[in-house]
Short mmCIF file of C-alpha atoms and ligand atoms in Angstrom, two decimals:
data_model
loop_
_atom_site.label_atom_id
_atom_site.label_comp_id
_atom_site.label_asym_id
_atom_site.label_seq_id
_atom_site.Cartn_x
_atom_site.Cartn_y
_atom_site.Cartn_z
CA UNK B 1 102.17 109.15 80.82
CA UNK B 2 104.86 107.20 82.59
CA UNK B 3 105.04 104.26 85.00
CA UNK B 4 108.59 103.46 86.09
CA UNK B 5 109.84 105.63 83.23
CA UNK B 6 107.87 103.76 80.53
CA UNK B 7 105.08 105.46 78.55
CA UNK B 8 101.65 103.82 78.75
CA UNK B 9 98.09 104.42 77.70
CA UNK B 10 95.40 103.06 80.01
CA UNK B 11 93.83 100.88 77.30
CA UNK B 12 94.98 99.47 73.98
CA UNK B 13 94.04 96.79 71.44
CA UNK B 14 96.51 94.11 70.39
CA UNK B 15 95.93 90.92 68.39
CA UNK B 16 92.17 91.00 69.01
CA UNK B 17 92.62 91.44 72.76
CA UNK B 18 91.90 94.58 74.78
CA UNK B 19 94.69 95.38 77.25
CA UNK B 20 94.05 97.35 80.42
CA UNK B 21 96.01 98.29 83.53
CA UNK B 22 94.17 96.66 86.46
CA UNK B 23 93.52 99.69 88.70
CA UNK B 24 92.22 97.60 91.61
CA UNK B 25 95.80 96.43 92.21
CA UNK B 26 97.50 99.85 92.06
CA UNK B 27 99.67 101.19 93.60
CA UNK B 28 100.99 97.92 95.03
CA UNK B 29 101.01 95.77 91.91
CA UNK B 30 101.23 96.80 88.25
CA UNK B 31 99.26 94.22 86.29
CA UNK B 32 98.25 94.39 82.64
CA UNK B 33 95.06 92.44 82.11
CA UNK B 34 93.55 90.94 78.96
CA UNK B 35 89.88 91.47 78.10
CA UNK B 36 88.78 88.85 75.56
CA UNK B 37 84.98 88.98 75.67
CA UNK B 38 82.31 91.63 76.13
CA UNK B 39 81.61 90.06 79.54
CA UNK B 40 85.25 90.72 80.48
CA UNK B 41 84.78 94.38 79.53
CA UNK B 42 81.55 94.66 81.54
CA UNK B 43 83.20 93.01 84.52
CA UNK B 44 86.25 95.31 84.30
CA UNK B 45 83.94 98.36 84.42
CA UNK B 46 81.76 96.97 87.25
CA UNK B 47 84.65 95.95 89.46
CA UNK B 48 86.54 99.18 88.66
CA UNK B 49 89.58 97.51 87.15
CA UNK B 50 89.01 100.39 84.79
CA UNK B 51 87.32 103.50 86.14
CA UNK B 52 87.03 107.23 85.50
CA UNK B 53 84.43 108.59 83.10
CA UNK B 54 86.44 108.79 79.84
CA UNK B 55 88.16 105.44 80.41
CA UNK B 56 84.96 103.52 81.07
CA UNK B 57 83.57 105.07 77.85
CA UNK B 58 86.61 103.83 75.91
CA UNK B 59 86.37 100.38 77.53
CA UNK B 60 82.72 100.14 76.51
CA UNK B 61 83.68 101.07 72.93
CA UNK B 62 86.26 98.27 72.89
CA UNK B 63 83.69 96.03 74.62
CA UNK B 64 81.60 96.31 71.45
CA UNK B 65 84.65 95.34 69.38
CA UNK B 66 84.97 92.22 71.55
CA UNK B 67 81.26 91.55 71.14
CA UNK B 68 81.66 91.54 67.32
CA UNK B 69 84.69 89.26 67.56
CA UNK B 70 82.69 86.83 69.70
CA UNK B 71 79.50 86.81 67.70
CA UNK B 72 79.12 88.97 64.60
CA UNK B 73 75.37 89.32 64.90
CA UNK B 74 73.19 92.44 65.25
CA UNK B 75 71.05 91.18 68.14
CA UNK B 76 74.16 90.16 70.12
CA UNK B 77 75.63 93.62 69.48
CA UNK B 78 72.41 95.29 70.69
CA UNK B 79 72.35 93.21 73.89
CA UNK B 80 76.06 93.89 74.49
CA UNK B 81 75.43 97.63 74.10
CA UNK B 82 72.58 97.52 76.64
CA UNK B 83 74.65 95.55 79.14
CA UNK B 84 77.64 97.86 78.76
CA UNK B 85 75.51 100.97 79.35
CA UNK B 86 74.10 99.38 82.52
CA UNK B 87 77.51 98.41 83.91
CA UNK B 88 77.93 101.74 85.76
CA UNK B 89 75.12 104.28 85.88
CA UNK B 90 76.53 107.73 86.63
CA UNK B 91 79.25 108.62 84.12
CA UNK B 92 77.56 109.74 80.88
CA UNK B 93 80.66 108.86 78.82
CA UNK B 94 79.63 105.21 78.90
CA UNK B 95 76.34 105.82 77.09
CA UNK B 96 77.97 108.43 74.88
CA UNK B 97 80.67 106.01 73.67
CA UNK B 98 78.26 103.10 73.13
CA UNK B 99 75.83 105.29 71.16
CA UNK B 100 78.67 106.73 69.08
CA UNK B 101 79.83 103.21 68.20
CA UNK B 102 76.28 102.04 67.36
CA UNK B 103 75.72 105.07 65.15
CA UNK B 104 78.95 104.32 63.26
CA UNK B 105 78.05 100.62 62.88
CA UNK B 106 74.44 101.17 61.79
CA UNK B 107 73.73 99.34 58.52
CA UNK B 108 77.36 98.18 58.08
CA UNK B 109 77.84 94.76 56.42
CA UNK B 110 79.07 91.99 58.68
CA UNK B 111 82.28 91.57 56.65
CA UNK B 112 83.30 95.19 57.29
CA UNK B 113 81.89 95.77 60.77
CA UNK B 114 84.92 94.62 62.77
CA UNK B 115 87.40 96.94 61.03
CA UNK B 116 85.04 99.89 61.37
CA UNK B 117 84.43 99.15 65.07
CA UNK B 118 88.16 98.85 65.81
CA UNK B 119 88.84 102.16 64.03
CA UNK B 120 86.05 103.97 65.86
CA UNK B 121 87.11 102.68 69.31
CA UNK B 122 90.67 103.83 68.53
CA UNK B 123 89.32 107.18 67.33
CA UNK B 124 87.42 107.61 70.65
CA UNK B 125 90.71 107.02 72.50
CA UNK B 126 92.80 109.27 70.24
CA UNK B 127 90.22 112.04 70.48
CA UNK B 128 90.15 111.79 74.27
CA UNK B 129 93.94 112.21 74.37
CA UNK B 130 93.71 115.29 72.12
CA UNK B 131 90.90 116.77 74.21
CA UNK B 132 92.69 116.11 77.51
CA UNK B 133 95.83 117.75 76.12
CA UNK B 134 93.81 120.84 75.14
CA UNK B 135 92.19 120.89 78.59
CA UNK B 136 95.72 120.95 79.98
CA UNK B 137 96.80 123.87 77.80
CA UNK B 138 93.64 125.83 78.65
CA UNK B 139 93.94 125.13 82.38
CA UNK B 140 97.65 125.95 82.33
CA UNK B 141 96.75 129.64 81.88
CA UNK B 142 94.88 129.65 85.21
CA UNK B 143 97.84 128.09 87.04
CA UNK B 144 100.23 130.52 85.29
CA UNK B 145 98.16 133.52 86.42
CA UNK B 146 98.27 132.33 90.04
CA UNK B 147 102.01 131.70 89.80
CA UNK B 148 102.70 135.11 88.24
CA UNK B 149 100.97 136.81 91.18
CA UNK B 150 102.29 134.53 93.90
CA UNK B 151 105.82 133.85 92.57
CA UNK B 152 105.85 130.70 94.67
CA UNK B 153 104.64 127.08 94.49
CA UNK B 154 101.00 126.80 93.40
CA UNK B 155 99.07 124.50 95.75
CA UNK B 156 96.25 122.66 94.00
CA UNK B 157 93.67 120.49 95.72
CA UNK B 158 92.04 117.66 93.80
CA UNK B 159 89.50 114.98 94.68
CA UNK B 160 89.38 111.34 93.58
CA UNK B 161 91.37 110.51 90.46
CA UNK B 162 90.70 112.57 87.37
CA UNK B 163 94.23 111.83 86.26
CA UNK B 164 95.59 110.01 83.23
CA UNK B 165 94.50 106.71 84.78
CA UNK B 166 90.88 107.89 84.53
CA UNK B 167 91.25 108.82 80.88
CA UNK B 168 93.45 107.44 78.10
CA UNK B 169 96.32 109.84 78.75
CA UNK B 170 96.97 113.22 80.44
CA UNK B 171 93.82 113.15 82.60
CA UNK B 172 91.34 116.01 82.91
CA UNK B 173 91.99 117.66 86.30
CA UNK B 174 95.66 116.64 86.21
CA UNK B 175 96.37 117.75 82.65
CA UNK B 176 96.81 121.46 83.57
CA UNK B 177 99.04 120.31 86.43
CA UNK B 178 101.22 118.17 84.12
CA UNK B 179 101.45 121.06 81.67
CA UNK B 180 102.39 123.51 84.44
CA UNK B 181 105.11 121.10 85.63
CA UNK B 182 106.46 120.71 82.07
CA UNK B 183 106.54 124.52 81.78
CA UNK B 184 108.66 124.87 84.90
CA UNK B 185 105.92 126.22 87.20
CA UNK B 186 106.38 124.82 90.73
CA UNK B 187 103.21 122.95 91.68
CA UNK B 188 102.21 120.90 94.69
CA UNK B 189 99.04 118.81 94.83
CA UNK B 190 96.87 118.06 97.86
CA UNK B 191 95.40 114.68 96.95
CA UNK B 192 92.16 113.94 98.82
CA UNK B 193 92.36 110.32 99.92
CA UNK B 194 88.80 109.79 98.57
CA UNK B 195 87.20 107.16 100.74
CA UNK B 196 85.95 104.55 100.39
CA UNK B 197 88.03 103.33 97.43
CA UNK B 198 90.91 105.75 97.96
CA UNK B 199 91.38 106.72 94.31
CA UNK B 200 93.13 109.92 95.44
CA UNK B 201 95.68 108.09 97.56
CA UNK B 202 96.07 104.97 95.43
CA UNK B 203 95.90 106.46 91.97
CA UNK B 204 96.34 110.26 91.91
CA UNK B 205 99.29 110.31 94.28
CA UNK B 206 100.78 107.28 92.50
CA UNK B 207 100.59 108.79 89.03
CA UNK B 208 101.90 112.17 90.22
CA UNK B 209 104.84 110.41 91.92
CA UNK B 210 105.63 108.61 88.66
CA UNK B 211 105.76 111.99 86.87
CA UNK B 212 107.84 113.60 89.59
CA UNK B 213 105.15 116.02 90.80
CA UNK B 214 105.14 116.94 94.48
CA UNK B 215 101.98 115.83 96.25
CA UNK B 216 100.62 115.13 99.70
CA UNK B 217 97.75 112.79 100.51
CA UNK B 218 95.21 114.24 102.94
CA UNK B 219 92.20 112.71 104.65
CA UNK B 220 89.02 113.78 102.92
CA UNK B 221 88.04 116.17 105.69
CA UNK B 222 91.32 118.09 105.73
CA UNK B 223 90.74 120.37 102.74
CA UNK B 224 88.66 122.87 104.77
CA UNK B 225 91.33 123.74 107.29
CA UNK B 226 94.02 123.92 104.60
CA UNK B 227 91.86 126.43 102.75
CA UNK B 228 91.34 128.48 105.94
CA UNK B 229 95.11 128.50 106.46
CA UNK B 230 95.78 129.80 102.95
CA UNK B 231 97.45 126.55 101.88
CA UNK B 232 95.24 125.95 98.84
CA UNK B 233 95.49 128.30 95.83
CA UNK B 234 92.94 126.53 93.66
CA UNK B 235 90.94 123.33 93.31
CA UNK B 236 90.59 121.31 90.10
CA UNK B 237 88.38 118.24 89.95
CA UNK B 238 86.98 116.03 87.21
CA UNK B 239 83.37 115.12 86.55
CA UNK B 240 81.30 112.12 85.56
CA UNK B 241 78.42 114.13 84.16
CA UNK B 242 78.02 117.87 83.81
CA UNK B 243 74.58 119.21 82.97
CA UNK B 244 74.01 121.89 80.33
CA UNK B 245 73.23 124.35 83.18
CA UNK B 246 76.73 123.79 84.62
CA UNK B 247 75.80 121.55 87.58
CA UNK B 248 78.61 119.06 88.15
CA UNK B 249 78.24 115.44 89.23
CA UNK B 250 81.51 113.96 90.49
CA UNK B 251 82.92 111.62 93.14
CA UNK B 252 81.13 111.93 96.46
CA UNK B 253 82.74 114.64 98.58
CA UNK B 254 83.33 117.05 95.69
CA UNK B 255 80.36 119.17 96.78
CA UNK B 256 81.77 119.66 100.30
CA UNK B 257 85.12 120.79 98.85
CA UNK B 258 83.33 123.24 96.57
CA UNK B 259 81.42 124.69 99.55
CA UNK B 260 84.63 125.13 101.53
CA UNK B 261 86.37 126.70 98.52
CA UNK B 262 83.44 129.11 98.02
CA UNK B 263 83.51 130.14 101.69
CA UNK B 264 87.26 130.77 101.47
CA UNK B 265 87.12 132.52 98.05
CA UNK B 266 89.33 129.90 96.45
CA UNK B 267 88.81 129.23 92.73
CA UNK B 268 87.11 125.89 92.13
CA UNK B 269 87.52 124.57 88.57
CA UNK B 270 86.07 121.48 86.93
CA UNK B 271 87.94 119.94 83.98
CA UNK B 272 86.03 117.93 81.39
CA UNK B 273 85.97 116.80 77.79
CA UNK B 274 82.70 117.48 75.93
CA UNK B 275 81.91 113.73 76.06
CA UNK B 276 81.04 114.30 79.76
CA UNK B 277 78.31 116.86 79.08
CA UNK B 278 74.75 115.60 79.42
CA UNK B 279 72.69 117.84 77.13
CA UNK B 280 69.41 116.04 77.96
CA UNK B 281 68.90 115.96 81.73
CA UNK B 282 67.83 119.36 83.02
CA UNK B 283 67.52 118.71 86.76
CA UNK B 284 70.40 117.22 88.75
CA UNK B 285 67.92 115.16 90.78
CA UNK B 286 67.40 113.05 87.63
CA UNK B 287 71.06 111.98 87.47
CA UNK B 288 71.36 108.31 88.46
CA UNK B 289 73.69 108.21 91.47
CA UNK B 290 75.51 104.91 91.81
CA UNK B 291 75.21 103.16 95.16
CA UNK B 292 77.98 100.63 95.54
CA UNK B 293 78.49 97.66 97.81
CA UNK B 294 78.78 98.72 101.46
CA UNK B 295 81.74 96.35 101.79
CA UNK B 296 83.82 99.05 100.08
CA UNK B 297 83.31 101.06 103.30
CA UNK B 298 83.51 98.34 105.90
CA UNK B 299 86.67 96.71 104.54
CA UNK B 300 90.07 98.17 103.74
CA UNK B 301 92.65 96.74 101.39
CA UNK B 302 96.42 97.11 101.61
CA UNK B 303 99.66 95.14 101.52
CA UNK B 304 101.11 93.13 104.37
CA UNK B 305 104.82 92.82 105.16
CA UNK B 306 105.21 90.10 102.51
CA UNK B 307 103.81 92.42 99.83
CA UNK B 308 100.57 90.40 99.59
CA UNK B 309 97.33 92.32 99.13
CA UNK B 310 95.02 91.75 102.15
CA UNK B 311 91.49 92.89 102.92
CA UNK B 312 90.46 93.60 106.51
CA UNK B 313 87.17 94.46 108.22
CA UNK B 314 87.29 97.83 110.01
CA UNK B 315 83.69 98.24 111.20
CA UNK B 316 81.60 96.52 113.87
CA UNK B 317 80.18 93.40 112.21
CA UNK B 318 76.60 94.40 113.02
CA UNK B 319 76.81 98.00 111.71
CA UNK B 320 75.11 99.03 108.52
CA UNK B 321 76.82 101.36 106.08
CA UNK B 322 75.78 103.22 102.95
CA UNK B 323 77.99 103.84 99.95
CA UNK B 324 76.79 106.58 97.59
CA UNK B 325 79.50 107.08 94.98
CA UNK B 326 78.78 110.55 93.57
CA UNK B 327 77.33 113.94 94.52
CA UNK B 328 76.35 117.13 92.76
CA UNK B 329 78.05 120.48 92.99
CA UNK B 330 75.63 123.20 91.90
CA UNK B 331 76.99 125.48 89.17
CA UNK B 332 77.03 128.51 91.47
CA UNK B 333 80.00 127.04 93.35
CA UNK B 334 82.03 126.35 90.21
CA UNK B 335 84.44 129.12 89.12
CA UNK B 336 84.80 127.74 85.60
CA UNK B 337 84.64 124.66 83.38
CA UNK B 338 87.93 123.84 81.68
CA UNK B 339 87.09 122.10 78.41
CA UNK B 340 88.95 121.19 75.23
CA UNK B 341 87.51 124.31 73.59
CA UNK B 342 88.44 126.76 76.34
CA UNK B 343 87.29 127.82 79.79
CA UNK B 344 83.71 128.89 80.29
CA UNK B 345 81.31 129.87 83.04
CA UNK B 346 79.44 126.90 84.54
CA UNK B 347 76.10 127.88 83.00
CA UNK B 348 73.86 127.25 80.02
CA UNK B 349 75.17 130.45 78.45
CA UNK B 350 78.83 129.62 79.12
CA UNK B 351 78.59 126.12 77.69
CA UNK B 352 76.54 127.12 74.67
CA UNK B 353 79.13 129.76 73.71
CA UNK B 354 81.74 127.00 73.41
CA UNK B 355 79.54 124.16 72.14
CA UNK B 356 76.95 125.29 69.65
O1 MRU D 1 84.23 105.93 90.77
P1 MRU D 1 85.31 106.44 89.87
O2 MRU D 1 86.68 106.16 90.36
O3 MRU D 1 85.11 105.99 88.44
O4 MRU D 1 85.11 108.01 89.90
C1 MRU D 1 85.92 108.82 89.12
C2 MRU D 1 85.65 110.25 89.29
O5 MRU D 1 84.82 110.66 90.06
C3 MRU D 1 86.42 111.17 88.40
O6 MRU D 1 86.58 112.41 89.02
C4 MRU D 1 85.64 111.38 87.11
O7 MRU D 1 85.32 110.16 86.52
C5 MRU D 1 86.38 112.21 86.16
S1 MRU D 1 87.61 111.28 85.30
C6 MRU D 1 88.55 112.26 84.33
#
């Protein structure tokens, strides 16, 4: 997708260096950062220079490439894989990508391992782009149906950033929106600000602006009244881990939007590539929910009049705060899962029809 008219992917490999767009600086500064070691990749995931389930999976895959470049040794590779998986706990794509790489590299001679690792990491990225494009084409039909009935702008609410910045290209939740826009359907997006890190305001709104898609940032608690007023036609969100029974783990606050949508009979869709499905965990209570530094709540970052990024404290110094990063939306509140293979019911039966 585009930034200032130029096409980018979120991650690429050039002359043995992994290149990323530093998302902690967006939307105020556009900085391309070099990752040269596996530690750099782990740090980029931990600090959320890269974030979003598919993108952290891809970064972990390239992290293993960097690990081989640094030290072409099986025990170093194993340790790198363990450290990468631990770098963020909730999105299943991280483990999925690392395991896929390890499977591919099993028993490979040290003289061939680098080429095979580079190809597989690229394949993970190329496949994600293909899958996100298919998600877009499948989700487009839902937006088209609403437009054909309404004959007016389709208002779509989304939470956090499940846009192209969270994937390699297209995004998951945003892909149907980009496809609708390309097909001439008038769309407008309500972008939940998504406290505490403001991915909705800083990233979703930013990337939609760059693609010329109308959007409005709203405080996280605004969705309910907009739904009651008939100003939301549908919701589409992403996910960090969807269980085989259709329960959806996504950025904290997703659950409350799903409840409000259910109460107002507004379709609530979740868009995901199959790499985000956890086929093992059966009970959502077993999903590891990331708890991040409370400073993400107590401090806000923005630019001052000189364009410099500044961080300020907004809470009483003595107050405690708690920063849970994800929540679970039970399947019963999800209208459908939009996947690369089609749209299905959020249930064991629905998913197993698409993914044998
Ligand atoms: O903490 P983040 O910014 O990595 O959380 C991202 C989300 O919750 C996204 O909705 C999810 O990863 C889906 S990305 C296509």
